[in-house]
Every structure is written in C-alpha cells, then in structure tokens.
PDB file of C-alpha atoms and ligand atoms in Angstrom:
ATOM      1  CA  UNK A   1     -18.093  28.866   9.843  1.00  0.00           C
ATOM      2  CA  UNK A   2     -14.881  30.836  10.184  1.00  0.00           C
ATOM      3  CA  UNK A   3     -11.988  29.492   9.032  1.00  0.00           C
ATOM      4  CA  UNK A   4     -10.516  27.909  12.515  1.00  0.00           C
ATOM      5  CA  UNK A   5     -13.391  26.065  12.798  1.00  0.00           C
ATOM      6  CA  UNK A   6     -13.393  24.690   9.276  1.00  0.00           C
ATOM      7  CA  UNK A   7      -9.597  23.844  10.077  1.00  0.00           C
ATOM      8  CA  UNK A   8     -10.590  22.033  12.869  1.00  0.00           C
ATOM      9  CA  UNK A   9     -13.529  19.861  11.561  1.00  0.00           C
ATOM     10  CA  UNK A  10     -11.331  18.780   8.377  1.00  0.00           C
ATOM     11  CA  UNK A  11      -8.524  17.768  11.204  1.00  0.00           C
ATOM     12  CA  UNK A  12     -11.436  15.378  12.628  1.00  0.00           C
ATOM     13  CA  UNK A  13     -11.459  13.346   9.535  1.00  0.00           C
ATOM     14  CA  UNK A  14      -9.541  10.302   9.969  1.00  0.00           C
ATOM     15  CA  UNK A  15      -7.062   8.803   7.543  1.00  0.00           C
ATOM     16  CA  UNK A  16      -7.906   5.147   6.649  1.00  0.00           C
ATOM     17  CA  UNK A  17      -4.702   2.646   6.949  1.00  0.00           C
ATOM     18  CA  UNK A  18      -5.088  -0.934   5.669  1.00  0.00           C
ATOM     19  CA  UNK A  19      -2.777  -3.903   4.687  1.00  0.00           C
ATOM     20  CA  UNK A  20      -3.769  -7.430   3.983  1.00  0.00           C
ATOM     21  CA  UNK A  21      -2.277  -9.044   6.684  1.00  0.00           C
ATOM     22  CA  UNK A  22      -1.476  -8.345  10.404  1.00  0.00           C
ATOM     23  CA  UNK A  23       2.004  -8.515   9.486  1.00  0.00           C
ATOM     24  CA  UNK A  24       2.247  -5.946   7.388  1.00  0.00           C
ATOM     25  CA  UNK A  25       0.475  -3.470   9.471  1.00  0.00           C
ATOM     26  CA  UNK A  26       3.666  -3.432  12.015  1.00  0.00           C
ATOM     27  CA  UNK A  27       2.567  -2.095  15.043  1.00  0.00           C
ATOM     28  CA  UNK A  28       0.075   0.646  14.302  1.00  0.00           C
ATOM     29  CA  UNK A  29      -2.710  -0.953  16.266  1.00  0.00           C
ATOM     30  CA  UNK A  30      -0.457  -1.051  19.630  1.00  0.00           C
ATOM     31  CA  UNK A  31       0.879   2.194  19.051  1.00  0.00           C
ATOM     32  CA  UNK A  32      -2.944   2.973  19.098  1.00  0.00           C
ATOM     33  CA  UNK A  33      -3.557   1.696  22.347  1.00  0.00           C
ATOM     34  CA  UNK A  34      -0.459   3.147  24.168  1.00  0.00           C
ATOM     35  CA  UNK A  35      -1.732   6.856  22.456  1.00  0.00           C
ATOM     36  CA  UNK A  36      -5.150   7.258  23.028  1.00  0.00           C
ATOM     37  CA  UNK A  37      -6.768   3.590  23.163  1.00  0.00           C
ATOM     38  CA  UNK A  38      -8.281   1.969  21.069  1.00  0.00           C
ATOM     39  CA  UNK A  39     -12.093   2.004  19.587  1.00  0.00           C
ATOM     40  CA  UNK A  40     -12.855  -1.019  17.488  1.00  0.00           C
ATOM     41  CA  UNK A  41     -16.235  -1.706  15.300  1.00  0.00           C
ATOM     42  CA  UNK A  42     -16.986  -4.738  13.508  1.00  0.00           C
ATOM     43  CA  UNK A  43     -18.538  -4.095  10.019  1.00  0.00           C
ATOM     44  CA  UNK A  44     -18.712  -6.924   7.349  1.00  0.00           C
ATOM     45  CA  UNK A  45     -16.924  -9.310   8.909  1.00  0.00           C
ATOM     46  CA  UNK A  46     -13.538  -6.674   9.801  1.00  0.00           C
ATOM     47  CA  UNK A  47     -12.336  -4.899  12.415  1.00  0.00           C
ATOM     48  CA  UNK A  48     -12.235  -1.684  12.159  1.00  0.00           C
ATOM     49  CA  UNK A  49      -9.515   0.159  14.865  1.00  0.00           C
ATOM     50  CA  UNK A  50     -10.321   3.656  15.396  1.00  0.00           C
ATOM     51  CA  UNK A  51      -7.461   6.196  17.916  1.00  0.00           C
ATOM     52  CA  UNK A  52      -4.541   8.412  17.213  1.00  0.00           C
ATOM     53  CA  UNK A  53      -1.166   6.924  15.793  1.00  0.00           C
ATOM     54  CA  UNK A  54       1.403   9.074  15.984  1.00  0.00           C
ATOM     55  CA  UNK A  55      -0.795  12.009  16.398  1.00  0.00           C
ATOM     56  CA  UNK A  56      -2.808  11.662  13.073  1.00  0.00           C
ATOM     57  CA  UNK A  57      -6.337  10.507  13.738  1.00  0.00           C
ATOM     58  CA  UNK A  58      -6.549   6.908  11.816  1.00  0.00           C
ATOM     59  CA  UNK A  59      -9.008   4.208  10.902  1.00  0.00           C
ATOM     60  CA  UNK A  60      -6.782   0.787  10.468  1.00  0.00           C
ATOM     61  CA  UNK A  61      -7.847  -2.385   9.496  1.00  0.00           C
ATOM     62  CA  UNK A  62      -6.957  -5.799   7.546  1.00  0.00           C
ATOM     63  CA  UNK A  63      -8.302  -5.586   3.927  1.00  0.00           C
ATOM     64  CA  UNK A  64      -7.740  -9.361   3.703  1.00  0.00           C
ATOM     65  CA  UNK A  65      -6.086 -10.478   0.200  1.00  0.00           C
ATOM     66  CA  UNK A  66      -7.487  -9.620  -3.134  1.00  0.00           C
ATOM     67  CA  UNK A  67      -9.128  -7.382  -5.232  1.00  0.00           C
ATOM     68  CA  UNK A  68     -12.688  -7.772  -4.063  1.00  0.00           C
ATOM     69  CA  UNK A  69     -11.605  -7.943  -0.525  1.00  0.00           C
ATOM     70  CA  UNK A  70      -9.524  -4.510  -0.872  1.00  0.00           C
ATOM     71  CA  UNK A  71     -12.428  -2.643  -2.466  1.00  0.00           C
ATOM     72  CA  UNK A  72     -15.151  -3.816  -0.042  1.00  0.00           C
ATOM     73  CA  UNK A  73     -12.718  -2.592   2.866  1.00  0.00           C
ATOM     74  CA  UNK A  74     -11.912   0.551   0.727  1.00  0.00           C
ATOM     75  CA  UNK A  75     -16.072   1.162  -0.065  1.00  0.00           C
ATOM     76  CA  UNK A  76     -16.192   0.793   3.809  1.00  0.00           C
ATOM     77  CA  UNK A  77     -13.779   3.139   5.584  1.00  0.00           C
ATOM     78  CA  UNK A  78     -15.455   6.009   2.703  1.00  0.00           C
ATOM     79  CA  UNK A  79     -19.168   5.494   3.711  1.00  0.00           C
ATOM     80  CA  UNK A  80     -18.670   4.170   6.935  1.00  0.00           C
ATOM     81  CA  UNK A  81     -15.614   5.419   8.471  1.00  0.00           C
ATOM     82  CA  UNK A  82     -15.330   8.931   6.413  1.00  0.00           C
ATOM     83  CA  UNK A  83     -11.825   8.820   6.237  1.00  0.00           C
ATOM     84  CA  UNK A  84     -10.412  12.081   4.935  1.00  0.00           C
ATOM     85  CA  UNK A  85      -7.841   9.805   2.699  1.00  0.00           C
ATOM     86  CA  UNK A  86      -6.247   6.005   1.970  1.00  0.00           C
ATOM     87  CA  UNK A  87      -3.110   4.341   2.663  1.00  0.00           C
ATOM     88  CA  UNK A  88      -2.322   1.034   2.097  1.00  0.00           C
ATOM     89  CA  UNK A  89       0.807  -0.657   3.488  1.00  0.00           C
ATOM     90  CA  UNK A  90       2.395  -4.188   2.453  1.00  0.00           C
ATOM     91  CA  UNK A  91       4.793  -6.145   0.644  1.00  0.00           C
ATOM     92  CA  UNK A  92       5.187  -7.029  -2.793  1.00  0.00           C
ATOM     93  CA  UNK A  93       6.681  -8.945  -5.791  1.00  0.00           C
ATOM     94  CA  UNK A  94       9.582  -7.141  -8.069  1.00  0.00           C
ATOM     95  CA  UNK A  95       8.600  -6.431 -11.303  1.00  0.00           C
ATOM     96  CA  UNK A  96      10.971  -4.342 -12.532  1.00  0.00           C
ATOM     97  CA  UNK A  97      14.303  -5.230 -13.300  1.00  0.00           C
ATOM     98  CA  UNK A  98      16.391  -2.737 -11.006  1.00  0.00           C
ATOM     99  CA  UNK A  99      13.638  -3.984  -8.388  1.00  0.00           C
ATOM    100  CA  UNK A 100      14.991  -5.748  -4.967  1.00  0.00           C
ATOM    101  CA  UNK A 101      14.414  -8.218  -2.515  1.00  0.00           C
ATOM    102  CA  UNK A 102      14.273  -5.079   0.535  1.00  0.00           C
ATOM    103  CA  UNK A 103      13.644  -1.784  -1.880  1.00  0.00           C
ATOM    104  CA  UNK A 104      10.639  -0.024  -1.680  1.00  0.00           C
ATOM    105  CA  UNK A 105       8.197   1.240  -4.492  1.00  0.00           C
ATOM    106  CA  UNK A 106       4.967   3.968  -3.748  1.00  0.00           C
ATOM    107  CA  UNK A 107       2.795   3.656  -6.735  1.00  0.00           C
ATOM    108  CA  UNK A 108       2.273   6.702  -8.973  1.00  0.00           C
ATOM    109  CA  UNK A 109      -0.035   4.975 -10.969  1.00  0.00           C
ATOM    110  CA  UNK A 110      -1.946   1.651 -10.284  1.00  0.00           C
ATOM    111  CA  UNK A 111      -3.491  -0.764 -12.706  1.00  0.00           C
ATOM    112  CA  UNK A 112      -5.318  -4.454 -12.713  1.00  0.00           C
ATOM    113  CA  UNK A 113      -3.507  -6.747 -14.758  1.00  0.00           C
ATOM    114  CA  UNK A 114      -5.624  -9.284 -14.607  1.00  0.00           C
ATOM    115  CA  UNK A 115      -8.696  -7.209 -16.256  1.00  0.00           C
ATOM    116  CA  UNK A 116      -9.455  -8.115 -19.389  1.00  0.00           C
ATOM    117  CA  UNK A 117     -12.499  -7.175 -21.511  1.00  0.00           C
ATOM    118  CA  UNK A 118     -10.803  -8.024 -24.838  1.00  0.00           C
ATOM    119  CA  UNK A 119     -12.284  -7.638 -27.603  1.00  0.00           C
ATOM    120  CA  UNK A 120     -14.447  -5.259 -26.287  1.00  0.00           C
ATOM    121  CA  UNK A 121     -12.497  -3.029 -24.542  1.00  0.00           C
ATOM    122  CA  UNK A 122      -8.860  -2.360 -24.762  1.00  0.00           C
ATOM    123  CA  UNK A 123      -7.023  -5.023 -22.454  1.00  0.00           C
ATOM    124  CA  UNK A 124      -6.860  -3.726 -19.226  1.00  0.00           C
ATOM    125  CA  UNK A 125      -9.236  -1.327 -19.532  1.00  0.00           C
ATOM    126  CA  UNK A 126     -11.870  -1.593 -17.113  1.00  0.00           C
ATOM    127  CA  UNK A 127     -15.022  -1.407 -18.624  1.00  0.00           C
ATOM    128  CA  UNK A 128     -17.043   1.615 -18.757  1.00  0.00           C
ATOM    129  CA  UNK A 129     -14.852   4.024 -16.822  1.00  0.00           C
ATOM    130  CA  UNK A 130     -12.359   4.226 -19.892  1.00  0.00           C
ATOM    131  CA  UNK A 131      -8.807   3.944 -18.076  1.00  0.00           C
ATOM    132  CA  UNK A 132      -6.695   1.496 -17.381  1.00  0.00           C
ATOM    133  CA  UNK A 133      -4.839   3.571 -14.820  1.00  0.00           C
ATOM    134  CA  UNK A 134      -5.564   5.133 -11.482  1.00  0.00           C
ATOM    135  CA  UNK A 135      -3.366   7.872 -10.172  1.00  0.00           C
ATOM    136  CA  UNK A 136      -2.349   7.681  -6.731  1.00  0.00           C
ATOM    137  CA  UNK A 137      -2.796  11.272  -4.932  1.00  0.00           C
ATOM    138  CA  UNK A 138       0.822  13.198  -5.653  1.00  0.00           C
ATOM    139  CA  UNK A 139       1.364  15.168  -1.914  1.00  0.00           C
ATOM    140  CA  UNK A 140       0.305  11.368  -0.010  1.00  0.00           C
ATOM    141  CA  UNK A 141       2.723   9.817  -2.561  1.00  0.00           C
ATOM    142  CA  UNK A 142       5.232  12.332  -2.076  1.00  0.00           C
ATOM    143  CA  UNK A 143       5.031  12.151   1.722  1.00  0.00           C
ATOM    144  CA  UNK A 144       5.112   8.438   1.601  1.00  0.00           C
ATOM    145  CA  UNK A 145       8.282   9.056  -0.033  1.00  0.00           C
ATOM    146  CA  UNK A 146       9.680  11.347   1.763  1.00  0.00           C
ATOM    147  CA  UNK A 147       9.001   8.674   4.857  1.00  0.00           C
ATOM    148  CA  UNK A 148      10.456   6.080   2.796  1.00  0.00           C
ATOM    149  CA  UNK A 149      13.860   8.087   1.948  1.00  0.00           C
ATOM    150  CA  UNK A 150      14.006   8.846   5.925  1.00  0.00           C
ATOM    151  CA  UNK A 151      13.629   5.622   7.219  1.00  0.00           C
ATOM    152  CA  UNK A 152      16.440   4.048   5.114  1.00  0.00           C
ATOM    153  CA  UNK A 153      18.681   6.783   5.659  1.00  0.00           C
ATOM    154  CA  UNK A 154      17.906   6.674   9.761  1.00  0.00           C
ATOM    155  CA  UNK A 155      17.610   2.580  10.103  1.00  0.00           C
ATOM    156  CA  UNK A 156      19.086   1.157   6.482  1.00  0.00           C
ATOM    157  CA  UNK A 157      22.527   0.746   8.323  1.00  0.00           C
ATOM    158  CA  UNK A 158      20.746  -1.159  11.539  1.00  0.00           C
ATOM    159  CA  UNK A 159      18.752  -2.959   8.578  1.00  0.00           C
ATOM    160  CA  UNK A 160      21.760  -4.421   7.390  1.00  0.00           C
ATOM    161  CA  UNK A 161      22.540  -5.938  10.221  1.00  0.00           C
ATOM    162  CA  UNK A 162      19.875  -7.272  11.849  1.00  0.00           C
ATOM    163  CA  UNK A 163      18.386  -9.300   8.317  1.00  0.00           C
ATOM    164  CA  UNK A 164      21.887  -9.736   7.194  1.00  0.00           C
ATOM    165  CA  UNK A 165      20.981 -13.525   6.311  1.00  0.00           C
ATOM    166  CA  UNK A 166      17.525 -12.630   4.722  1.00  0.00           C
ATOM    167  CA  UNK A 167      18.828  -9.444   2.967  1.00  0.00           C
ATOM    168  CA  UNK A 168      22.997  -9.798   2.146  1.00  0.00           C
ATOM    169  CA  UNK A 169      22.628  -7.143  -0.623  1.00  0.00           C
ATOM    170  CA  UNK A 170      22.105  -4.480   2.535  1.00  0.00           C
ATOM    171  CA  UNK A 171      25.778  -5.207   3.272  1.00  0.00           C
ATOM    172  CA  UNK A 172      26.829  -3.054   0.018  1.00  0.00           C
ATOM    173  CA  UNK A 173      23.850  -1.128  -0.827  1.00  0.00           C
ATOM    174  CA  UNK A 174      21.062   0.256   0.918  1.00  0.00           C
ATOM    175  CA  UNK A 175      17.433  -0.321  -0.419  1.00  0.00           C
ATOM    176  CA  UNK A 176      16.108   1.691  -3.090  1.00  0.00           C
ATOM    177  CA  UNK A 177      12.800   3.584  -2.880  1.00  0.00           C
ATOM    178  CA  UNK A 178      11.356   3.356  -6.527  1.00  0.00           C
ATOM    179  CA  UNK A 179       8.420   5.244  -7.714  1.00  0.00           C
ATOM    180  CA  UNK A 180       6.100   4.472 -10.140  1.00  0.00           C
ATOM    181  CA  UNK A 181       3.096   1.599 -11.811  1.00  0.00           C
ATOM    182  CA  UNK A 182       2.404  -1.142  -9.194  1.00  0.00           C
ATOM    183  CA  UNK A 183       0.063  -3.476 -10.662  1.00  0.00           C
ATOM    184  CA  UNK A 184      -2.418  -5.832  -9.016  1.00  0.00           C
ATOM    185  CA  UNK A 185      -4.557  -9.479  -9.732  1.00  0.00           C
ATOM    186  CA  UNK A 186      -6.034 -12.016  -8.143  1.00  0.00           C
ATOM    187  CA  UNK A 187      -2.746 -13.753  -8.378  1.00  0.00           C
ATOM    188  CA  UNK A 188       0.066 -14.606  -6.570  1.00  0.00           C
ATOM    189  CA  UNK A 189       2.849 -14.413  -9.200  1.00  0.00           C
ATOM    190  CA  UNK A 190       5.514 -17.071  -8.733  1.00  0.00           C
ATOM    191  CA  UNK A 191       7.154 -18.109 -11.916  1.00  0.00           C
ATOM    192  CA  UNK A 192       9.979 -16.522 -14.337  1.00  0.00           C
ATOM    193  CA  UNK A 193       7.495 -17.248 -17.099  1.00  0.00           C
ATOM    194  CA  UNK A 194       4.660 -15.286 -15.255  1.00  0.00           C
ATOM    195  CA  UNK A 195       6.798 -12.382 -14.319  1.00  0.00           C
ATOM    196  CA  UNK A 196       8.178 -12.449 -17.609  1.00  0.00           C
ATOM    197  CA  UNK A 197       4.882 -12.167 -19.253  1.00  0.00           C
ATOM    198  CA  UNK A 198       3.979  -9.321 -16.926  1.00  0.00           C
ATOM    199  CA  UNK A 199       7.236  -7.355 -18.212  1.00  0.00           C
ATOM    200  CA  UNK A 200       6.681  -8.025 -21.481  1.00  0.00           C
ATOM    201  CA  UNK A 201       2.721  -6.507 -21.347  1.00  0.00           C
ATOM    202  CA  UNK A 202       3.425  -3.599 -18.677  1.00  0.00           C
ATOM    203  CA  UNK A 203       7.237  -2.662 -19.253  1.00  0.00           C
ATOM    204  CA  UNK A 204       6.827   0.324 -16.811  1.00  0.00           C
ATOM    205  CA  UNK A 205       5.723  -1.805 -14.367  1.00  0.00           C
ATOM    206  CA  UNK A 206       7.781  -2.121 -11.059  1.00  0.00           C
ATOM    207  CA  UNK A 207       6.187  -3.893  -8.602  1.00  0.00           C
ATOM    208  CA  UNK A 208       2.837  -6.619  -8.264  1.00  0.00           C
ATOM    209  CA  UNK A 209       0.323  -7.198  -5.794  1.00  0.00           C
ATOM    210  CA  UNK A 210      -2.757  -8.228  -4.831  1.00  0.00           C
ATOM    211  CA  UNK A 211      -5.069  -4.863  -3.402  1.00  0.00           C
ATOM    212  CA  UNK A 212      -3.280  -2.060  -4.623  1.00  0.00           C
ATOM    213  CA  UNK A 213      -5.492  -1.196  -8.125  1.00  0.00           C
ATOM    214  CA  UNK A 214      -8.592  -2.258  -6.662  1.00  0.00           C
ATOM    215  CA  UNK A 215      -8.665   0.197  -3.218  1.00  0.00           C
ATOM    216  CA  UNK A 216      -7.513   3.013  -6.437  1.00  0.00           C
ATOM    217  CA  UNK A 217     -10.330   2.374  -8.783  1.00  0.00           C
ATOM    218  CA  UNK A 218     -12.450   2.699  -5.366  1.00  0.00           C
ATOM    219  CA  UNK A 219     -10.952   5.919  -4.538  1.00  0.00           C
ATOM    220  CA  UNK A 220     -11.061   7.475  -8.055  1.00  0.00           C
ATOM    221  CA  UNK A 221     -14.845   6.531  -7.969  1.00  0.00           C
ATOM    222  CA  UNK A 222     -15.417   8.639  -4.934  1.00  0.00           C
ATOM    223  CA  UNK A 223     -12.964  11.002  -4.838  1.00  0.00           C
ATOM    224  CA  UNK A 224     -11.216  10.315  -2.193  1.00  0.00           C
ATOM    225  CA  UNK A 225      -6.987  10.565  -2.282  1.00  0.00           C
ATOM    226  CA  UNK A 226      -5.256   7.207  -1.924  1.00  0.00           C
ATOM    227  CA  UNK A 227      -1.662   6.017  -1.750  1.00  0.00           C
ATOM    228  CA  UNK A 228      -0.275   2.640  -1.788  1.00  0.00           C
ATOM    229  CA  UNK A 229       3.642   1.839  -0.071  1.00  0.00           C
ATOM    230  CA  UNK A 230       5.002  -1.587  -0.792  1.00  0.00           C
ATOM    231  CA  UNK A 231       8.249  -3.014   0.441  1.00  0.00           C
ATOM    232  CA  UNK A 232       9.471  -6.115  -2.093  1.00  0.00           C
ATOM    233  CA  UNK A 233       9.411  -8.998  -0.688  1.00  0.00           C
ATOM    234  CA  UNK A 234      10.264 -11.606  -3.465  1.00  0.00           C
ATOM    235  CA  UNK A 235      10.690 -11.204  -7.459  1.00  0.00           C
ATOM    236  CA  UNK A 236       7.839 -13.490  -8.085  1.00  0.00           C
ATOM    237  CA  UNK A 237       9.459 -16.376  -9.453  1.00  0.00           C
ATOM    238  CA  UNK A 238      10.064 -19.571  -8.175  1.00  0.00           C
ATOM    239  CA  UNK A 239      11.338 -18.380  -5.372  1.00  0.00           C
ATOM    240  CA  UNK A 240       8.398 -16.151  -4.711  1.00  0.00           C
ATOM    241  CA  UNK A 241       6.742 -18.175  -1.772  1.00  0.00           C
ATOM    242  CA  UNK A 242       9.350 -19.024   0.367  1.00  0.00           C
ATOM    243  CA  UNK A 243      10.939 -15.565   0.156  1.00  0.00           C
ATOM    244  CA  UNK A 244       7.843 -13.952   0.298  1.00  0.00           C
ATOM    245  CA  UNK A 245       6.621 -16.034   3.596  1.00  0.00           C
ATOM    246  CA  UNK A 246      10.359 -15.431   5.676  1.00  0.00           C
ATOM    247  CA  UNK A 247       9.951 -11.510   5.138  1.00  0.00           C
ATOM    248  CA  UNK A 248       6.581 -11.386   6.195  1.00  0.00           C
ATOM    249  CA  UNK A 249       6.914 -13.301   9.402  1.00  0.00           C
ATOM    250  CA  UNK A 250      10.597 -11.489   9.886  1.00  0.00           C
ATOM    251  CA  UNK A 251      10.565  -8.093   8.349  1.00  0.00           C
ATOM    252  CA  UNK A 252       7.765  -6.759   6.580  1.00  0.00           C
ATOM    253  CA  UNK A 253       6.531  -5.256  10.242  1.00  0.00           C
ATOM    254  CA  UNK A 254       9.790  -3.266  10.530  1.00  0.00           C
ATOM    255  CA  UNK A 255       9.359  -1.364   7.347  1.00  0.00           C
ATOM    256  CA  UNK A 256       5.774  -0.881   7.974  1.00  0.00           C
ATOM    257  CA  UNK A 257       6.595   0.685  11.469  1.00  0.00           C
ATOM    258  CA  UNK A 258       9.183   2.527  10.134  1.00  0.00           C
ATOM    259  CA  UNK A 259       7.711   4.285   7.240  1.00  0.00           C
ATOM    260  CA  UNK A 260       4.328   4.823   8.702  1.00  0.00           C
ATOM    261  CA  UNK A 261       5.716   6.157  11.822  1.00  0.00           C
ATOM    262  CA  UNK A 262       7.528   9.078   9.958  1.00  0.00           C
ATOM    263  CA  UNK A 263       4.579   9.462   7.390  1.00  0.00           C
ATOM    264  CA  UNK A 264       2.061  10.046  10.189  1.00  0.00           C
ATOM    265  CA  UNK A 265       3.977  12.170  12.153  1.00  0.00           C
ATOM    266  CA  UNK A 266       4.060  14.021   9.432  1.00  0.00           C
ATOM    267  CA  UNK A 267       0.395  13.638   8.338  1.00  0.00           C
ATOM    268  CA  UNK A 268      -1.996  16.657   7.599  1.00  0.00           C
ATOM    269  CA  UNK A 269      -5.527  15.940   6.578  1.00  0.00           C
ATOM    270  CA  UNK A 270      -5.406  17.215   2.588  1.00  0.00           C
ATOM    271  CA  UNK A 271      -7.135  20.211   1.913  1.00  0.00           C
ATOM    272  CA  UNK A 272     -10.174  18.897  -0.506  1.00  0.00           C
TER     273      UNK A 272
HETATM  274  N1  ADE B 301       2.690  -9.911  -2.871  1.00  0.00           N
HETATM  275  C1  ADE B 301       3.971 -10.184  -2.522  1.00  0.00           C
HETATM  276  N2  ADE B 301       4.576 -10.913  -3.455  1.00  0.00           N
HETATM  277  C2  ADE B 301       3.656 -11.120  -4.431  1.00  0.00           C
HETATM  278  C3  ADE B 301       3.671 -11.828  -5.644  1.00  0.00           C
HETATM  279  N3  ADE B 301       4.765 -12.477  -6.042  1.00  0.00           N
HETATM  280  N4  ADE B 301       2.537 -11.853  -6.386  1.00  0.00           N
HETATM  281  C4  ADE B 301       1.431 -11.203  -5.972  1.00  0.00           C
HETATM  282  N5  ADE B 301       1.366 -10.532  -4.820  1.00  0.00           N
HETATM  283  C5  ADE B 301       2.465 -10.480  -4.055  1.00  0.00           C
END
C-alpha cells in the first residue's frame, strides 16, 4: 500500500461525536443532512447518525446520562462504528473557583469521583488498572481549544447580547476557556456542601459531570484518542437545577454549534 492510499483509508475512519442530550449536540445532525445526508443505525437501543459535518466524516449519537450509559455508547462507536477518535460535547457544573456560569473547560485529565474501592485500593482508583486518571489525547484537546478560543473571540460579543439576562457577566468579560481535570459520577451535584466536598478531595478539579471519565477509561482501554469539551452551565449548588435546565433549553446548542463547527473544519483523522 503506498502511502496515498494509506492516507486515504485512515481519512475513511470516522470521528465519533456524542453528548447526553439532544441539546447539547447543537445542530450537528442537521448540518449532516444538508452535507451529505444522513445514514442512521440503531444498535442497543441508540441511534447512531453516520454523514459528513463540516467536511470531517462523523459518527454522532446521544450517550444518554451516566457513567454506564457513556461507556456502553463509547464500547459501541470503537467495535461497531470504528471511529478513528472521541469527542464528547456538553455542559457542566463549576468546580473550580475561577469557574463560570458561560466559560468553557476541555479536560486534560478525567477522573470518577464517585469510585471508591477504599480500603482496598487508593480512593478513586479504579480497581485493577492502577490510575485514577485518564489523559485526554493532547492535539484533540488542543484543537478543541483552539475552537474554543475562536468561537469566543468571533461570537463572545454577539453572546453577550443575545443571553444578556441568562449570562450578565458577558457584559464585562468574555467567557474563559479553562483547561484541565473534569471529573465525573453518577451524580448530579447541587449543593454548596457537595461541591464543597468535591474541592476539598480534588482541588485541581475544574469542572463535574456525568460521562466524561467513563467514555476516557473506555478509550484508554482500547486505545483510541478521546477529548471531552464542556461549557458550564451552573456551579452545582443550589442553584444547580434551575440554572442548569434554562442553559440547556437556551444556550448550550449555541456553544456546541459553535465550537464543533470550527473544530471539525479543522479536523484531521490522527495519525495512530
Ligand atoms: N452537568 C451539568 N451540571 C452538572 C452538575 N451540577 N452535576 C453533575 N453534572 C452536571
């Protein structure tokens, strides 16, 4: 096989994109359909959209929330789907205390907070594989970035105004794009005590969710690169469900659309 045709076969491999919910997927799936249509399979109870979005060839579909639910959709799009890499999209709770309502955060490093194996194994450790962390892939992190940094600086000002109500802190200062430990459970965090707790365990931490760790430990199992991208959508206190249900309806599609649109145009399938 010469080296164009090795090119091209790698190029064939499509990228798997996943969120939770439909909201946070923006509008991938009719972008889909406008660009090349749009080829869906049903396997263990998801769809599964395959097409071209934005001129990277994509697998997208709805993890549904959780842990379990984010691994059995990761397992999936590796032995079913093939996809040549993973990127999860959503929103999340602020962890860390420079962390806002409307910043982003791309995890560096992922971990399950809820695991623990204590006393047998160091808590949050998860048994038998001996880490407690799971590196996201650096170039898909970087790009995400990179995506992140151009959307604000292209949009953040038309942001401002259109979620003025939802997102007053626009009006002075743009959102942030933070890198670093996102942290996921089977828990939706919604208390100053629970956040607190979280700080106190995982100081590095900056943002929590429900999929992130889970589709990593996948990945790191297999090989395959992952990235996760999560725009905050609370702090995860008491304020963490009604905040965190008026951005999803209202907003969490425009950052979605936003950042994936740049990252895919963008996208190369990673040499492995
Ligand atoms: N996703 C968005 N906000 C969250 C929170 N507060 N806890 C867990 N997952 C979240």
């Amino acid at each position: 096989m010469n080296s164009s045709t090795q090119a091209s076969s790698t190029a064939a491999r499509p990228l798997g994109v996943l969120a939770a919910l439909p909201q946070e997927l923006g509008d991938l799936i009719a972008v889909m359909q406008a660009e090349s249509g749009v080829v869906t399979r049903t396997f263990g109870r998801r769809d599964y959209h395959l097409g071209t979005v934005h001129g990277a060839p994509c697998v997208v579909t709805l993890a549904r929330v959780g842990k379990v639910a984010a691994a059995a959709t990761a397992s999936a799009l590796i032995h079913v789907f093939d996809v040549d890499a993973i990127v999860f999209t959503g929103v999340a709770g602020g962890v860390g205390e420079s962390v806002h309502v409307g910043d982003v955060v791309v995890g560096e490093t992922l971990l399950q907070h809820d695991m623990n194996a204590e006393p047998l194994f160091p808590r949050h450790e998860i048994p038998l594989l001996a880490r407690s962390r799971f590196d996201a892939d650096h170039a898909l992190a970087d790009a995400l970035a990179a995506a992140c940094e151009r959307f604000i600086a292209e949009e953040g000002l038309e942001l401002a105004a259109r979620f003025k109500a939802a997102l007053p802190r626009l009006a002075t200062e743009l959102p942030q794009v933070h890198r670093g430990l996102v942290i996921s459970g089977d828990q939706f965090v919604a208390s100053a005590a629970a956040v607190g707790a979280l700080r106190a365990l995982l100081p590095d931490a900056l943002a929590v969710e429900m999929e992130g760790a889970a589709i990593a430990q996948v990945c790191h199992e297999y090989d395959v690169p992952c990235a996760v991208v999560r725009t905050i959508s609370d702090t995860a206190d008491e304020h963490a469900s009604t905040s965190f249900s008026s951005f999803l309806t209202d907003i969490a599609g425009t950052y979605s659309t936003g950042i994936l649109k740049r990252f895919l145009a963008g996208y190369r399938p990673l040499a492995r």
